Short mmCIF file of C-alpha atoms in Angstrom, two decimals:
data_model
loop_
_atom_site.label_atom_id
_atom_site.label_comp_id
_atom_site.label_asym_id
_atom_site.label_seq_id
_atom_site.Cartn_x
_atom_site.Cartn_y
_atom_site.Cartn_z
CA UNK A 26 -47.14 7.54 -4.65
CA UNK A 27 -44.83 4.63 -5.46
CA UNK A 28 -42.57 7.19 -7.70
CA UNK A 29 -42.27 9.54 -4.39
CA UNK A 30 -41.73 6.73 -2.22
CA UNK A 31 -38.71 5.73 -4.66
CA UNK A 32 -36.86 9.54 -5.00
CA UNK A 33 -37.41 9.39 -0.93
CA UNK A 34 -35.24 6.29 -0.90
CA UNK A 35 -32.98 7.12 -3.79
CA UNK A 36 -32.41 10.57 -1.29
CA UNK A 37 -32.38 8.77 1.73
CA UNK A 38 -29.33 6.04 -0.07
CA UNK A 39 -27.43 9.50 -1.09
CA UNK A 40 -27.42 11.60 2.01
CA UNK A 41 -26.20 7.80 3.56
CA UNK A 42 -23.30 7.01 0.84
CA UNK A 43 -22.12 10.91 1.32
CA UNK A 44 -22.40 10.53 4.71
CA UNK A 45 -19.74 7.28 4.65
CA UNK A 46 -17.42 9.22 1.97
CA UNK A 47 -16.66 12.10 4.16
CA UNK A 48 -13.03 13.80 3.23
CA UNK A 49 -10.03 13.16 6.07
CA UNK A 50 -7.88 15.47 5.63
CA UNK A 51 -5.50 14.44 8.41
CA UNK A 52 -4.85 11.61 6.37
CA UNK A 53 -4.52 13.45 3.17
CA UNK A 54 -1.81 16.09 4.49
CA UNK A 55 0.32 12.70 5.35
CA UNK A 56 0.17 11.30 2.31
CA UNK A 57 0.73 14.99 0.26
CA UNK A 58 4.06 15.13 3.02
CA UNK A 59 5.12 11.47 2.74
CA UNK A 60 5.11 11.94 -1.46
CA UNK A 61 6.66 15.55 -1.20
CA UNK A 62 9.70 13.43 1.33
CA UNK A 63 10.20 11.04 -1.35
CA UNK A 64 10.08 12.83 -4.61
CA UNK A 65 12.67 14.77 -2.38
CA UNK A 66 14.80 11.97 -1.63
CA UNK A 67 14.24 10.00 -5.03
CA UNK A 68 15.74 13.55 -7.00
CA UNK A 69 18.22 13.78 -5.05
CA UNK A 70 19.85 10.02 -4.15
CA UNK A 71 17.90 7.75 -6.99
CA UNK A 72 14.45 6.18 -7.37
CA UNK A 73 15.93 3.58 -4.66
CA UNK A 74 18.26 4.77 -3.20
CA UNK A 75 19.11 3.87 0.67
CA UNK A 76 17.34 7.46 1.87
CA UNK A 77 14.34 6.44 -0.32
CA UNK A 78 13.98 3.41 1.67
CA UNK A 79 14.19 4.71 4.83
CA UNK A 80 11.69 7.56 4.24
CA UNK A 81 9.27 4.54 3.29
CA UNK A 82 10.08 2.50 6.29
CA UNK A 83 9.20 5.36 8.79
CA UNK A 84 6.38 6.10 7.08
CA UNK A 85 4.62 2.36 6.17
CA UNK A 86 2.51 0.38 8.87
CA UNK A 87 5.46 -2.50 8.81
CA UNK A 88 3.81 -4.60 11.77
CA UNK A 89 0.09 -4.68 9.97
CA UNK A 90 1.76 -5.50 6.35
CA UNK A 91 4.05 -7.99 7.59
CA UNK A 92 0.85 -9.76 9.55
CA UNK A 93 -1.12 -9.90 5.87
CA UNK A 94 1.74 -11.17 4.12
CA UNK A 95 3.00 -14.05 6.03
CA UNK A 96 -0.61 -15.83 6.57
CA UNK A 97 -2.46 -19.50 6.55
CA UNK A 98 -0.01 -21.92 6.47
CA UNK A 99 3.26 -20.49 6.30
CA UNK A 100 2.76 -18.41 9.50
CA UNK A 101 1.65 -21.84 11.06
CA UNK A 102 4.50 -23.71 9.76
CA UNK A 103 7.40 -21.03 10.64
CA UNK A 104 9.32 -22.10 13.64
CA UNK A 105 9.81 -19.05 16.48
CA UNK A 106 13.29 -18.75 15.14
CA UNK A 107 12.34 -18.52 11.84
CA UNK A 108 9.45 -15.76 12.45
CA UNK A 109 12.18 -13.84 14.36
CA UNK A 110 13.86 -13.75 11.37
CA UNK A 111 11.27 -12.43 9.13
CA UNK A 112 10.49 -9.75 11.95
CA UNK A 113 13.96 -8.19 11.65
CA UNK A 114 13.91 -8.53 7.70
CA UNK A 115 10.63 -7.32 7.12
CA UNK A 116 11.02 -3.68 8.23
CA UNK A 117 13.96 -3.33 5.28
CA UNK A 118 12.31 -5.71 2.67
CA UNK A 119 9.29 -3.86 2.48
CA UNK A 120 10.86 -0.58 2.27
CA UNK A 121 13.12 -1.85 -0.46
CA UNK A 122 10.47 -3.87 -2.14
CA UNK A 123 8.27 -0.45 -2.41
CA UNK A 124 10.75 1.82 -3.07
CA UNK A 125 11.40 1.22 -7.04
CA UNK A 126 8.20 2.04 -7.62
CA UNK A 127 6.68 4.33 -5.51
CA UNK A 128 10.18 6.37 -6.31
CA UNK A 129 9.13 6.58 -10.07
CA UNK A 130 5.52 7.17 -9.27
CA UNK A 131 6.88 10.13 -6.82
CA UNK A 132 9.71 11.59 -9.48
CA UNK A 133 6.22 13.03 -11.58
CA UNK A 134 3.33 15.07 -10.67
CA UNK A 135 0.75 13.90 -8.12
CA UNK A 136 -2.25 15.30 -7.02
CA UNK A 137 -4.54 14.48 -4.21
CA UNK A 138 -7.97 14.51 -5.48
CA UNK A 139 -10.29 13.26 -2.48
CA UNK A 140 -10.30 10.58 0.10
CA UNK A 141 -12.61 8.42 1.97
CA UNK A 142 -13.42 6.62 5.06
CA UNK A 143 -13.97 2.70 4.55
CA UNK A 144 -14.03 1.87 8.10
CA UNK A 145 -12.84 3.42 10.83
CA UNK A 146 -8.91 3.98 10.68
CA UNK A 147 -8.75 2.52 7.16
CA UNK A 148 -8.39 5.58 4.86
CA UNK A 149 -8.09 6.02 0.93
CA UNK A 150 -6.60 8.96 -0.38
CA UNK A 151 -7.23 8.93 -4.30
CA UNK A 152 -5.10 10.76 -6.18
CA UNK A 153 -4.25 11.43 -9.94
CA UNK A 154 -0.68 11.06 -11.93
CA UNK A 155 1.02 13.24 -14.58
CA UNK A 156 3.50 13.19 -16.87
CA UNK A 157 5.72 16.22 -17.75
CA UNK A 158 3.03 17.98 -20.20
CA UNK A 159 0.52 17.67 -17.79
CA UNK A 160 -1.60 14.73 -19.23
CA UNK A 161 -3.12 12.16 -16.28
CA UNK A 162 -1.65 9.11 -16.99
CA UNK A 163 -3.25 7.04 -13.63
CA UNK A 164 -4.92 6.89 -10.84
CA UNK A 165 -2.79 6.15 -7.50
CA UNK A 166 -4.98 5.23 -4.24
CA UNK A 167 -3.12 5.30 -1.34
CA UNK A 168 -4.20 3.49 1.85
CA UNK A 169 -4.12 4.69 5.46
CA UNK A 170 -4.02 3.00 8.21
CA UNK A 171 -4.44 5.49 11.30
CA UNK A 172 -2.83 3.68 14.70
CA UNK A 173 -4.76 4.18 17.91
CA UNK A 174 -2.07 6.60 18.38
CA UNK A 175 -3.53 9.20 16.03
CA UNK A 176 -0.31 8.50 13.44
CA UNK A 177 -1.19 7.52 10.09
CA UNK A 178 0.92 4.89 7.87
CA UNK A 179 0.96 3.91 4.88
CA UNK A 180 -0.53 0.43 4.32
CA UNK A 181 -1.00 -0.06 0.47
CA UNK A 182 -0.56 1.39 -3.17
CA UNK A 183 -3.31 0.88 -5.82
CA UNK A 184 -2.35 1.86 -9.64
CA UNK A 185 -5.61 1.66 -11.55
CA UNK A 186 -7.13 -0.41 -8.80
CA UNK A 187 -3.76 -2.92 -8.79
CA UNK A 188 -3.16 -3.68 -4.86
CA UNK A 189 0.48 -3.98 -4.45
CA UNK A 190 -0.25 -5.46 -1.05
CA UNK A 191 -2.09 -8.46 -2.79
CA UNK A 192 0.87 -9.11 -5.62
CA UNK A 193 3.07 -9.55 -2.94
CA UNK A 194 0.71 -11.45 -0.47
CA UNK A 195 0.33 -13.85 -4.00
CA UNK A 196 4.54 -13.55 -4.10
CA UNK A 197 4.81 -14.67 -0.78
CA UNK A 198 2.96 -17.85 -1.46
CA UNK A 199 4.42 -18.56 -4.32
CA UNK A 200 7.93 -18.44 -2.57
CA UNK A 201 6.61 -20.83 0.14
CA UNK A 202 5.08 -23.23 -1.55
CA UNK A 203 7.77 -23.76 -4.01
CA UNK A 204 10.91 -22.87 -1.19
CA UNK A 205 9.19 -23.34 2.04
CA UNK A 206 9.77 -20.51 4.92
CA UNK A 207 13.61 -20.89 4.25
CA UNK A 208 13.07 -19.49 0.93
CA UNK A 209 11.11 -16.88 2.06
CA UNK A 210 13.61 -15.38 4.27
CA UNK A 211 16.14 -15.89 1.27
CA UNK A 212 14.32 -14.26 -1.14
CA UNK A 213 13.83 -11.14 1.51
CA UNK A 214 17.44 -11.05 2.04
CA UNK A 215 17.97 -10.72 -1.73
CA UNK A 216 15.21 -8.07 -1.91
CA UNK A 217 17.30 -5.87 0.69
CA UNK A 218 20.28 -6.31 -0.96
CA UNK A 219 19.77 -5.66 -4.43
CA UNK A 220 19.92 -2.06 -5.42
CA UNK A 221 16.39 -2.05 -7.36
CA UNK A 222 13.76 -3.87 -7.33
CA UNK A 223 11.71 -5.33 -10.48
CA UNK A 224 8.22 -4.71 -10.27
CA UNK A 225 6.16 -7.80 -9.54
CA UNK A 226 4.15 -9.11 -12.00
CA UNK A 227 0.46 -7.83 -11.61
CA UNK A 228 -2.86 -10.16 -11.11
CA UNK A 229 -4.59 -11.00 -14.09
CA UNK A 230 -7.53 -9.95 -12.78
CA UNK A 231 -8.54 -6.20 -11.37
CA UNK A 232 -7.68 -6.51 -7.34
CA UNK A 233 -9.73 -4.35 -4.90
CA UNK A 234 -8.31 -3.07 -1.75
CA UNK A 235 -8.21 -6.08 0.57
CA UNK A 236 -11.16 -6.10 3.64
CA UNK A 237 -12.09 -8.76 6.08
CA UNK A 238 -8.84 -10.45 7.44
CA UNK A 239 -6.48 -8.01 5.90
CA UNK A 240 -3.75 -5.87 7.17
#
């Protein structure tokens, strides 16, 4: 009795997880497009180049990202002119401080493998990486944001679990703490104006997708 009352639950848990992990395909068409637009763009101008950019701004959830990123205390210590400032920067510096490396992730082979549903409007497309002999070198998650408009936006890049949303929301602090909102805007300035971007220097520790409070 006790053995069938356990396979009943152990069935009941696994028609409920498949039920939660139902495919979207909406969402994985736009990410299959937005990569297809910038492998486009990043063969024929450069891995950041100004059209690589600008694919990525029309395409990323700028108002969402640029909520997560300037949080706690620096949003509470920016002064109105200040956070009109970082609104007209942020639409460029994001594009620019994604487009290095989502340009080289985009110049190989990538495959969308599945996607899931982790609450409504907040999409994962997984998806798989490979090198030019057709070995899987990593596993990309994108994340979706869908807008009560139907349109979905990209909101994040995981490489092997690495949020790039977090480095920079750990960036961002950094910045402030050590250069106060000033610095901030400074260092976004220099972002849009350099030509590439250096990858930021990854967590120590594994980073999941961010949930309550994020973007």
């Amino acid at each position: 009795m006790k053995q069938m009352m356990i396979a009943a639950v152990s069935a009941g848990l696994a028609l409920f997880a498949s039920a939660h992990a139902e495919r979207v395909p909406e969402s994985e068409a736009f990410i299959v497009a937005v990569v297809d637009e910038l492998k486009s763009a990043a063969d024929t101008y450069g891995d950041a180049s100004p059209e690589v950019r600008q694919v990525l701004e029309d395409n990323l959830a700028t108002e969402a990202i640029g909520r997560f990123l300037l949080a706690g205390d620096a949003a509470e210590s920016a002064t109105d002119e200040q956070r009109a400032r970082y609104d007209t920067l942020f639409p460029r510096f994001i594009a620019a401080a994604f487009a290095e490396e989502i340009g080289q992730l985009t110049s190989r082979r990538i495959d969308v493998t599945g996607s899931l549903e982790r609450r409504p409007g907040d999409i994962i497309v997984q998806s798989a990486l490979f090198d030019d002999e057709g070995v899987k070198r990593a596993n990309i998650d994108w994340r979706v944001r869908v807008l009560e408009t139907g349109e979905n936006k990209l909101i994040d890049v995981l490489v092997e679990r690495i949020s790039q949303l977090t480095i920079r929301r750990q960036t961002f602090s950094s910045v402030v703490d050590d250069e106060g909102v000033d610095g901030l805007l400074t260092y976004m300035e220099s972002t849009i104006g350099d030509a590439g971007v250096a990858s930021l220097e990854a967590p120590e520790a594994d980073e999941e997708p961010v949930t309550d409070g994020d973007a």
